[in-house]
Amino acid sequence: MSTGATANDAREDAREGEPALSPLTVDTVRELLADRKVFPGVPDELGEDTELILDSLGLVWLLHVVEERFGLVVEPTYEDIAGFTSLRRLTEYLCGAQAGRLEGGGPDER
């Protein structure tokens, strides 16, 4: 990146020519949460509205995995993070961010 390119430029370049993203679902987010670095010991039967408490490190790792697996860069606000209280609400946020990206919006559009 010594040629003046920024991290955002690298992200944009990585997106060019990518196939359509598979949609994020509750089951997909449940699987991501099951990563031992995000939420160790998440039960398979985790209900969509069961209260979740993600620590900051778990949230950072989750967002990293979402970026790596789905090419989706999200930058939630403090209000967004406060709303990540259940599997359903976290999935709704990520799906909204994904839809915004597919419509051409960036992470700041949320």
mmCIF file with all atom_site columns, N, CA and C in Angstrom, residues 50-108:
data_model
loop_
_atom_site.group_PDB
_atom_site.id
_atom_site.type_symbol
_atom_site.label_atom_id
_atom_site.label_alt_id
_atom_site.label_comp_id
_atom_site.label_asym_id
_atom_site.label_entity_id
_atom_site.label_seq_id
_atom_site.pdbx_PDB_ins_code
_atom_site.Cartn_x
_atom_site.Cartn_y
_atom_site.Cartn_z
_atom_site.occupancy
_atom_site.B_iso_or_equiv
_atom_site.pdbx_formal_charge
_atom_site.auth_seq_id
_atom_site.auth_comp_id
_atom_site.auth_asym_id
_atom_site.auth_atom_id
_atom_site.pdbx_PDB_model_num
ATOM 1   N N  . THR A 1 50  ? -33.627 -15.385 22.100 1.00 0.00 ? 50  THR A N  1
ATOM 2   C CA . THR A 1 50  ? -32.901 -15.577 23.351 1.00 0.00 ? 50  THR A CA 1
ATOM 3   C C  . THR A 1 50  ? -31.907 -14.438 23.522 1.00 0.00 ? 50  THR A C  1
ATOM 4   N N  . GLU A 1 51  ? -31.828 -13.899 24.736 1.00 0.00 ? 51  GLU A N  1
ATOM 5   C CA . GLU A 1 51  ? -30.936 -12.773 24.984 1.00 0.00 ? 51  GLU A CA 1
ATOM 6   C C  . GLU A 1 51  ? -29.481 -13.177 24.763 1.00 0.00 ? 51  GLU A C  1
ATOM 7   N N  . LEU A 1 52  ? -28.768 -12.335 24.023 1.00 0.00 ? 52  LEU A N  1
ATOM 8   C CA . LEU A 1 52  ? -27.332 -12.514 23.772 1.00 0.00 ? 52  LEU A CA 1
ATOM 9   C C  . LEU A 1 52  ? -26.573 -11.383 24.441 1.00 0.00 ? 52  LEU A C  1
ATOM 10  N N  . ILE A 1 53  ? -25.431 -11.708 24.955 1.00 0.00 ? 53  ILE A N  1
ATOM 11  C CA . ILE A 1 53  ? -24.516 -10.685 25.456 1.00 0.00 ? 53  ILE A CA 1
ATOM 12  C C  . ILE A 1 53  ? -23.159 -10.977 24.832 1.00 0.00 ? 53  ILE A C  1
ATOM 13  N N  . LEU A 1 54  ? -22.814 -10.183 23.830 1.00 0.00 ? 54  LEU A N  1
ATOM 14  C CA . LEU A 1 54  ? -21.522 -10.332 23.145 1.00 0.00 ? 54  LEU A CA 1
ATOM 15  C C  . LEU A 1 54  ? -20.527 -9.370  23.774 1.00 0.00 ? 54  LEU A C  1
ATOM 16  N N  . ASP A 1 55  ? -19.349 -9.863  24.123 1.00 0.00 ? 55  ASP A N  1
ATOM 17  C CA . ASP A 1 55  ? -18.334 -8.939  24.601 1.00 0.00 ? 55  ASP A CA 1
ATOM 18  C C  . ASP A 1 55  ? -17.681 -8.267  23.391 1.00 0.00 ? 55  ASP A C  1
ATOM 19  N N  . SER A 1 56  ? -16.907 -7.238  23.652 1.00 0.00 ? 56  SER A N  1
ATOM 20  C CA . SER A 1 56  ? -16.343 -6.456  22.545 1.00 0.00 ? 56  SER A CA 1
ATOM 21  C C  . SER A 1 56  ? -15.405 -7.281  21.676 1.00 0.00 ? 56  SER A C  1
ATOM 22  N N  . LEU A 1 57  ? -14.602 -8.143  22.278 1.00 0.00 ? 57  LEU A N  1
ATOM 23  C CA . LEU A 1 57  ? -13.692 -8.968  21.491 1.00 0.00 ? 57  LEU A CA 1
ATOM 24  C C  . LEU A 1 57  ? -14.474 -9.948  20.617 1.00 0.00 ? 57  LEU A C  1
ATOM 25  N N  . GLY A 1 58  ? -15.531 -10.548 21.169 1.00 0.00 ? 58  GLY A N  1
ATOM 26  C CA . GLY A 1 58  ? -16.375 -11.456 20.389 1.00 0.00 ? 58  GLY A CA 1
ATOM 27  C C  . GLY A 1 58  ? -17.023 -10.739 19.222 1.00 0.00 ? 58  GLY A C  1
ATOM 28  N N  . LEU A 1 59  ? -17.489 -9.514  19.453 1.00 0.00 ? 59  LEU A N  1
ATOM 29  C CA . LEU A 1 59  ? -18.114 -8.747  18.383 1.00 0.00 ? 59  LEU A CA 1
ATOM 30  C C  . LEU A 1 59  ? -17.106 -8.409  17.291 1.00 0.00 ? 59  LEU A C  1
ATOM 31  N N  . VAL A 1 60  ? -15.914 -8.003  17.684 1.00 0.00 ? 60  VAL A N  1
ATOM 32  C CA . VAL A 1 60  ? -14.877 -7.686  16.693 1.00 0.00 ? 60  VAL A CA 1
ATOM 33  C C  . VAL A 1 60  ? -14.560 -8.923  15.857 1.00 0.00 ? 60  VAL A C  1
ATOM 34  N N  . TRP A 1 61  ? -14.426 -10.075 16.511 1.00 0.00 ? 61  TRP A N  1
ATOM 35  C CA . TRP A 1 61  ? -14.119 -11.295 15.776 1.00 0.00 ? 61  TRP A CA 1
ATOM 36  C C  . TRP A 1 61  ? -15.279 -11.663 14.847 1.00 0.00 ? 61  TRP A C  1
ATOM 37  N N  . LEU A 1 62  ? -16.511 -11.544 15.322 1.00 0.00 ? 62  LEU A N  1
ATOM 38  C CA . LEU A 1 62  ? -17.678 -11.839 14.485 1.00 0.00 ? 62  LEU A CA 1
ATOM 39  C C  . LEU A 1 62  ? -17.676 -10.963 13.240 1.00 0.00 ? 62  LEU A C  1
ATOM 40  N N  . LEU A 1 63  ? -17.450 -9.671  13.412 1.00 0.00 ? 63  LEU A N  1
ATOM 41  C CA . LEU A 1 63  ? -17.446 -8.761  12.262 1.00 0.00 ? 63  LEU A CA 1
ATOM 42  C C  . LEU A 1 63  ? -16.290 -9.079  11.318 1.00 0.00 ? 63  LEU A C  1
ATOM 43  N N  . HIS A 1 64  ? -15.170 -9.512  11.864 1.00 0.00 ? 64  HIS A N  1
ATOM 44  C CA . HIS A 1 64  ? -14.042 -9.936  11.031 1.00 0.00 ? 64  HIS A CA 1
ATOM 45  C C  . HIS A 1 64  ? -14.432 -11.155 10.192 1.00 0.00 ? 64  HIS A C  1
ATOM 46  N N  . VAL A 1 65  ? -15.070 -12.130 10.809 1.00 0.00 ? 65  VAL A N  1
ATOM 47  C CA . VAL A 1 65  ? -15.477 -13.340 10.095 1.00 0.00 ? 65  VAL A CA 1
ATOM 48  C C  . VAL A 1 65  ? -16.520 -13.006 9.033  1.00 0.00 ? 65  VAL A C  1
ATOM 49  N N  . VAL A 1 66  ? -17.438 -12.108 9.335  1.00 0.00 ? 66  VAL A N  1
ATOM 50  C CA . VAL A 1 66  ? -18.437 -11.681 8.343  1.00 0.00 ? 66  VAL A CA 1
ATOM 51  C C  . VAL A 1 66  ? -17.740 -11.045 7.146  1.00 0.00 ? 66  VAL A C  1
ATOM 52  N N  . GLU A 1 67  ? -16.729 -10.229 7.407  1.00 0.00 ? 67  GLU A N  1
ATOM 53  C CA . GLU A 1 67  ? -15.979 -9.614  6.308  1.00 0.00 ? 67  GLU A CA 1
ATOM 54  C C  . GLU A 1 67  ? -15.229 -10.662 5.497  1.00 0.00 ? 67  GLU A C  1
ATOM 55  N N  . GLU A 1 68  ? -14.580 -11.599 6.177  1.00 0.00 ? 68  GLU A N  1
ATOM 56  C CA . GLU A 1 68  ? -13.813 -12.629 5.479  1.00 0.00 ? 68  GLU A CA 1
ATOM 57  C C  . GLU A 1 68  ? -14.701 -13.560 4.656  1.00 0.00 ? 68  GLU A C  1
ATOM 58  N N  . ARG A 1 69  ? -15.808 -14.004 5.219  1.00 0.00 ? 69  ARG A N  1
ATOM 59  C CA . ARG A 1 69  ? -16.648 -14.998 4.549  1.00 0.00 ? 69  ARG A CA 1
ATOM 60  C C  . ARG A 1 69  ? -17.622 -14.388 3.553  1.00 0.00 ? 69  ARG A C  1
ATOM 61  N N  . PHE A 1 70  ? -18.085 -13.167 3.829  1.00 0.00 ? 70  PHE A N  1
ATOM 62  C CA . PHE A 1 70  ? -19.118 -12.585 2.987  1.00 0.00 ? 70  PHE A CA 1
ATOM 63  C C  . PHE A 1 70  ? -18.678 -11.311 2.287  1.00 0.00 ? 70  PHE A C  1
ATOM 64  N N  . GLY A 1 71  ? -17.463 -10.838 2.572  1.00 0.00 ? 71  GLY A N  1
ATOM 65  C CA . GLY A 1 71  ? -16.984 -9.607  1.950  1.00 0.00 ? 71  GLY A CA 1
ATOM 66  C C  . GLY A 1 71  ? -17.775 -8.394  2.399  1.00 0.00 ? 71  GLY A C  1
ATOM 67  N N  . LEU A 1 72  ? -18.433 -8.509  3.556  1.00 0.00 ? 72  LEU A N  1
ATOM 68  C CA . LEU A 1 72  ? -19.303 -7.454  4.048  1.00 0.00 ? 72  LEU A CA 1
ATOM 69  C C  . LEU A 1 72  ? -18.607 -6.710  5.178  1.00 0.00 ? 72  LEU A C  1
ATOM 70  N N  . VAL A 1 73  ? -18.297 -5.454  4.942  1.00 0.00 ? 73  VAL A N  1
ATOM 71  C CA . VAL A 1 73  ? -17.655 -4.618  5.951  1.00 0.00 ? 73  VAL A CA 1
ATOM 72  C C  . VAL A 1 73  ? -18.745 -3.794  6.619  1.00 0.00 ? 73  VAL A C  1
ATOM 73  N N  . VAL A 1 74  ? -18.911 -3.987  7.914  1.00 0.00 ? 74  VAL A N  1
ATOM 74  C CA . VAL A 1 74  ? -19.911 -3.219  8.649  1.00 0.00 ? 74  VAL A CA 1
ATOM 75  C C  . VAL A 1 74  ? -19.219 -2.450  9.762  1.00 0.00 ? 74  VAL A C  1
ATOM 76  N N  . GLU A 1 75  ? -19.732 -1.279  10.019 1.00 0.00 ? 75  GLU A N  1
ATOM 77  C CA . GLU A 1 75  ? -19.200 -0.419  11.072 1.00 0.00 ? 75  GLU A CA 1
ATOM 78  C C  . GLU A 1 75  ? -20.371 0.037   11.930 1.00 0.00 ? 75  GLU A C  1
ATOM 79  N N  . PRO A 1 76  ? -20.825 -0.830  12.840 1.00 0.00 ? 76  PRO A N  1
ATOM 80  C CA . PRO A 1 76  ? -21.997 -0.489  13.635 1.00 0.00 ? 76  PRO A CA 1
ATOM 81  C C  . PRO A 1 76  ? -21.734 0.675   14.582 1.00 0.00 ? 76  PRO A C  1
ATOM 82  N N  . THR A 1 77  ? -22.773 1.460   14.798 1.00 0.00 ? 77  THR A N  1
ATOM 83  C CA . THR A 1 77  ? -22.705 2.556   15.763 1.00 0.00 ? 77  THR A CA 1
ATOM 84  C C  . THR A 1 77  ? -22.926 1.980   17.159 1.00 0.00 ? 77  THR A C  1
ATOM 85  N N  . TYR A 1 78  ? -22.740 2.810   18.169 1.00 0.00 ? 78  TYR A N  1
ATOM 86  C CA . TYR A 1 78  ? -22.999 2.360   19.538 1.00 0.00 ? 78  TYR A CA 1
ATOM 87  C C  . TYR A 1 78  ? -24.460 1.953   19.704 1.00 0.00 ? 78  TYR A C  1
ATOM 88  N N  . GLU A 1 79  ? -25.367 2.693   19.051 1.00 0.00 ? 79  GLU A N  1
ATOM 89  C CA . GLU A 1 79  ? -26.785 2.335   19.118 1.00 0.00 ? 79  GLU A CA 1
ATOM 90  C C  . GLU A 1 79  ? -27.044 0.974   18.474 1.00 0.00 ? 79  GLU A C  1
ATOM 91  N N  . ASP A 1 80  ? -26.386 0.722   17.331 1.00 0.00 ? 80  ASP A N  1
ATOM 92  C CA . ASP A 1 80  ? -26.518 -0.582  16.672 1.00 0.00 ? 80  ASP A CA 1
ATOM 93  C C  . ASP A 1 80  ? -26.058 -1.695  17.610 1.00 0.00 ? 80  ASP A C  1
ATOM 94  N N  . ILE A 1 81  ? -24.889 -1.500  18.202 1.00 0.00 ? 81  ILE A N  1
ATOM 95  C CA . ILE A 1 81  ? -24.313 -2.520  19.079 1.00 0.00 ? 81  ILE A CA 1
ATOM 96  C C  . ILE A 1 81  ? -25.226 -2.773  20.273 1.00 0.00 ? 81  ILE A C  1
ATOM 97  N N  . ALA A 1 82  ? -25.793 -1.722  20.823 1.00 0.00 ? 82  ALA A N  1
ATOM 98  C CA . ALA A 1 82  ? -26.715 -1.881  21.955 1.00 0.00 ? 82  ALA A CA 1
ATOM 99  C C  . ALA A 1 82  ? -27.927 -2.713  21.564 1.00 0.00 ? 82  ALA A C  1
ATOM 100 N N  . GLY A 1 83  ? -28.257 -2.734  20.274 1.00 0.00 ? 83  GLY A N  1
ATOM 101 C CA . GLY A 1 83  ? -29.404 -3.494  19.795 1.00 0.00 ? 83  GLY A CA 1
ATOM 102 C C  . GLY A 1 83  ? -29.098 -4.942  19.476 1.00 0.00 ? 83  GLY A C  1
ATOM 103 N N  . PHE A 1 84  ? -27.845 -5.353  19.571 1.00 0.00 ? 84  PHE A N  1
ATOM 104 C CA . PHE A 1 84  ? -27.469 -6.742  19.272 1.00 0.00 ? 84  PHE A CA 1
ATOM 105 C C  . PHE A 1 84  ? -27.780 -7.633  20.474 1.00 0.00 ? 84  PHE A C  1
ATOM 106 N N  . THR A 1 85  ? -29.048 -7.692  20.832 1.00 0.00 ? 85  THR A N  1
ATOM 107 C CA . THR A 1 85  ? -29.457 -8.387  22.052 1.00 0.00 ? 85  THR A CA 1
ATOM 108 C C  . THR A 1 85  ? -30.011 -9.779  21.799 1.00 0.00 ? 85  THR A C  1
ATOM 109 N N  . SER A 1 86  ? -30.146 -10.138 20.534 1.00 0.00 ? 86  SER A N  1
ATOM 110 C CA . SER A 1 86  ? -30.649 -11.481 20.207 1.00 0.00 ? 86  SER A CA 1
ATOM 111 C C  . SER A 1 86  ? -30.130 -11.878 18.836 1.00 0.00 ? 86  SER A C  1
ATOM 112 N N  . LEU A 1 87  ? -30.241 -13.153 18.575 1.00 0.00 ? 87  LEU A N  1
ATOM 113 C CA . LEU A 1 87  ? -29.851 -13.683 17.273 1.00 0.00 ? 87  LEU A CA 1
ATOM 114 C C  . LEU A 1 87  ? -30.652 -13.005 16.169 1.00 0.00 ? 87  LEU A C  1
ATOM 115 N N  . ARG A 1 88  ? -31.948 -12.829 16.394 1.00 0.00 ? 88  ARG A N  1
ATOM 116 C CA . ARG A 1 88  ? -32.809 -12.193 15.394 1.00 0.00 ? 88  ARG A CA 1
ATOM 117 C C  . ARG A 1 88  ? -32.363 -10.756 15.106 1.00 0.00 ? 88  ARG A C  1
ATOM 118 N N  . ARG A 1 89  ? -32.095 -9.976  16.142 1.00 0.00 ? 89  ARG A N  1
ATOM 119 C CA . ARG A 1 89  ? -31.739 -8.568  15.940 1.00 0.00 ? 89  ARG A CA 1
ATOM 120 C C  . ARG A 1 89  ? -30.362 -8.430  15.284 1.00 0.00 ? 89  ARG A C  1
ATOM 121 N N  . LEU A 1 90  ? -29.438 -9.296  15.651 1.00 0.00 ? 90  LEU A N  1
ATOM 122 C CA . LEU A 1 90  ? -28.120 -9.277  15.016 1.00 0.00 ? 90  LEU A CA 1
ATOM 123 C C  . LEU A 1 90  ? -28.233 -9.645  13.542 1.00 0.00 ? 90  LEU A C  1
ATOM 124 N N  . THR A 1 91  ? -29.044 -10.649 13.249 1.00 0.00 ? 91  THR A N  1
ATOM 125 C CA . THR A 1 91  ? -29.252 -11.070 11.858 1.00 0.00 ? 91  THR A CA 1
ATOM 126 C C  . THR A 1 91  ? -29.916 -9.960  11.055 1.00 0.00 ? 91  THR A C  1
ATOM 127 N N  . GLU A 1 92  ? -30.910 -9.299  11.631 1.00 0.00 ? 92  GLU A N  1
ATOM 128 C CA . GLU A 1 92  ? -31.583 -8.200  10.930 1.00 0.00 ? 92  GLU A CA 1
ATOM 129 C C  . GLU A 1 92  ? -30.596 -7.089  10.582 1.00 0.00 ? 92  GLU A C  1
ATOM 130 N N  . TYR A 1 93  ? -29.712 -6.773  11.517 1.00 0.00 ? 93  TYR A N  1
ATOM 131 C CA . TYR A 1 93  ? -28.713 -5.735  11.255 1.00 0.00 ? 93  TYR A CA 1
ATOM 132 C C  . TYR A 1 93  ? -27.803 -6.145  10.097 1.00 0.00 ? 93  TYR A C  1
ATOM 133 N N  . LEU A 1 94  ? -27.272 -7.364  10.169 1.00 0.00 ? 94  LEU A N  1
ATOM 134 C CA . LEU A 1 94  ? -26.350 -7.826  9.124  1.00 0.00 ? 94  LEU A CA 1
ATOM 135 C C  . LEU A 1 94  ? -27.039 -7.941  7.776  1.00 0.00 ? 94  LEU A C  1
ATOM 136 N N  . CYS A 1 95  ? -28.291 -8.411  7.762  1.00 0.00 ? 95  CYS A N  1
ATOM 137 C CA . CYS A 1 95  ? -29.039 -8.498  6.496  1.00 0.00 ? 95  CYS A CA 1
ATOM 138 C C  . CYS A 1 95  ? -29.295 -7.111  5.918  1.00 0.00 ? 95  CYS A C  1
ATOM 139 N N  . GLY A 1 96  ? -29.600 -6.157  6.786  1.00 0.00 ? 96  GLY A N  1
ATOM 140 C CA . GLY A 1 96  ? -29.789 -4.782  6.328  1.00 0.00 ? 96  GLY A CA 1
ATOM 141 C C  . GLY A 1 96  ? -28.523 -4.203  5.737  1.00 0.00 ? 96  GLY A C  1
ATOM 142 N N  . ALA A 1 97  ? -27.396 -4.480  6.383  1.00 0.00 ? 97  ALA A N  1
ATOM 143 C CA . ALA A 1 97  ? -26.110 -4.007  5.864  1.00 0.00 ? 97  ALA A CA 1
ATOM 144 C C  . ALA A 1 97  ? -25.796 -4.673  4.537  1.00 0.00 ? 97  ALA A C  1
ATOM 145 N N  . GLN A 1 98  ? -26.103 -5.955  4.432  1.00 0.00 ? 98  GLN A N  1
ATOM 146 C CA . GLN A 1 98  ? -25.851 -6.683  3.191  1.00 0.00 ? 98  GLN A CA 1
ATOM 147 C C  . GLN A 1 98  ? -26.745 -6.141  2.074  1.00 0.00 ? 98  GLN A C  1
ATOM 148 N N  . ALA A 1 99  ? -28.000 -5.887  2.380  1.00 0.00 ? 99  ALA A N  1
ATOM 149 C CA . ALA A 1 99  ? -28.912 -5.336  1.375  1.00 0.00 ? 99  ALA A CA 1
ATOM 150 C C  . ALA A 1 99  ? -28.444 -3.956  0.922  1.00 0.00 ? 99  ALA A C  1
ATOM 151 N N  . GLY A 1 100 ? -27.967 -3.157  1.868  1.00 0.00 ? 100 GLY A N  1
ATOM 152 C CA . GLY A 1 100 ? -27.440 -1.835  1.521  1.00 0.00 ? 100 GLY A CA 1
ATOM 153 C C  . GLY A 1 100 ? -26.243 -1.931  0.599  1.00 0.00 ? 100 GLY A C  1
ATOM 154 N N  . ARG A 1 101 ? -25.405 -2.924  0.827  1.00 0.00 ? 101 ARG A N  1
ATOM 155 C CA . ARG A 1 101 ? -24.238 -3.110  -0.039 1.00 0.00 ? 101 ARG A CA 1
ATOM 156 C C  . ARG A 1 101 ? -24.660 -3.534  -1.429 1.00 0.00 ? 101 ARG A C  1
ATOM 157 N N  . LEU A 1 102 ? -25.629 -4.452  -1.487 1.00 0.00 ? 102 LEU A N  1
ATOM 158 C CA . LEU A 1 102 ? -26.090 -4.923  -2.794 1.00 0.00 ? 102 LEU A CA 1
ATOM 159 C C  . LEU A 1 102 ? -26.751 -3.811  -3.594 1.00 0.00 ? 102 LEU A C  1
ATOM 160 N N  . GLU A 1 103 ? -27.297 -2.831  -2.878 1.00 0.00 ? 103 GLU A N  1
ATOM 161 C CA . GLU A 1 103 ? -27.918 -1.677  -3.550 1.00 0.00 ? 103 GLU A CA 1
ATOM 162 C C  . GLU A 1 103 ? -26.898 -0.613  -3.877 1.00 0.00 ? 103 GLU A C  1
ATOM 163 N N  . GLY A 1 104 ? -25.629 -0.851  -3.523 1.00 0.00 ? 104 GLY A N  1
ATOM 164 C CA . GLY A 1 104 ? -24.575 0.081   -3.879 1.00 0.00 ? 104 GLY A CA 1
ATOM 165 C C  . GLY A 1 104 ? -24.134 0.984   -2.756 1.00 0.00 ? 104 GLY A C  1
ATOM 166 N N  . GLY A 1 105 ? -24.718 0.832   -1.567 1.00 0.00 ? 105 GLY A N  1
ATOM 167 C CA . GLY A 1 105 ? -24.328 1.651   -0.443 1.00 0.00 ? 105 GLY A CA 1
ATOM 168 C C  . GLY A 1 105 ? -23.118 1.073   0.260  1.00 0.00 ? 105 GLY A C  1
ATOM 169 N N  . GLY A 1 106 ? -22.371 1.921   0.932  1.00 0.00 ? 106 GLY A N  1
ATOM 170 C CA . GLY A 1 106 ? -21.215 1.473   1.699  1.00 0.00 ? 106 GLY A CA 1
ATOM 171 C C  . GLY A 1 106 ? -21.579 1.294   3.156  1.00 0.00 ? 106 GLY A C  1
ATOM 172 N N  . PRO A 1 107 ? -20.617 0.955   3.976  1.00 0.00 ? 107 PRO A N  1
ATOM 173 C CA . PRO A 1 107 ? -20.888 0.744   5.395  1.00 0.00 ? 107 PRO A CA 1
ATOM 174 C C  . PRO A 1 107 ? -21.385 1.990   6.094  1.00 0.00 ? 107 PRO A C  1
ATOM 175 N N  . ASP A 1 108 ? -21.041 3.173   5.598  1.00 0.00 ? 108 ASP A N  1
ATOM 176 C CA . ASP A 1 108 ? -21.494 4.398   6.223  1.00 0.00 ? 108 ASP A CA 1
ATOM 177 C C  . ASP A 1 108 ? -22.941 4.723   5.898  1.00 0.00 ? 108 ASP A C  1
#
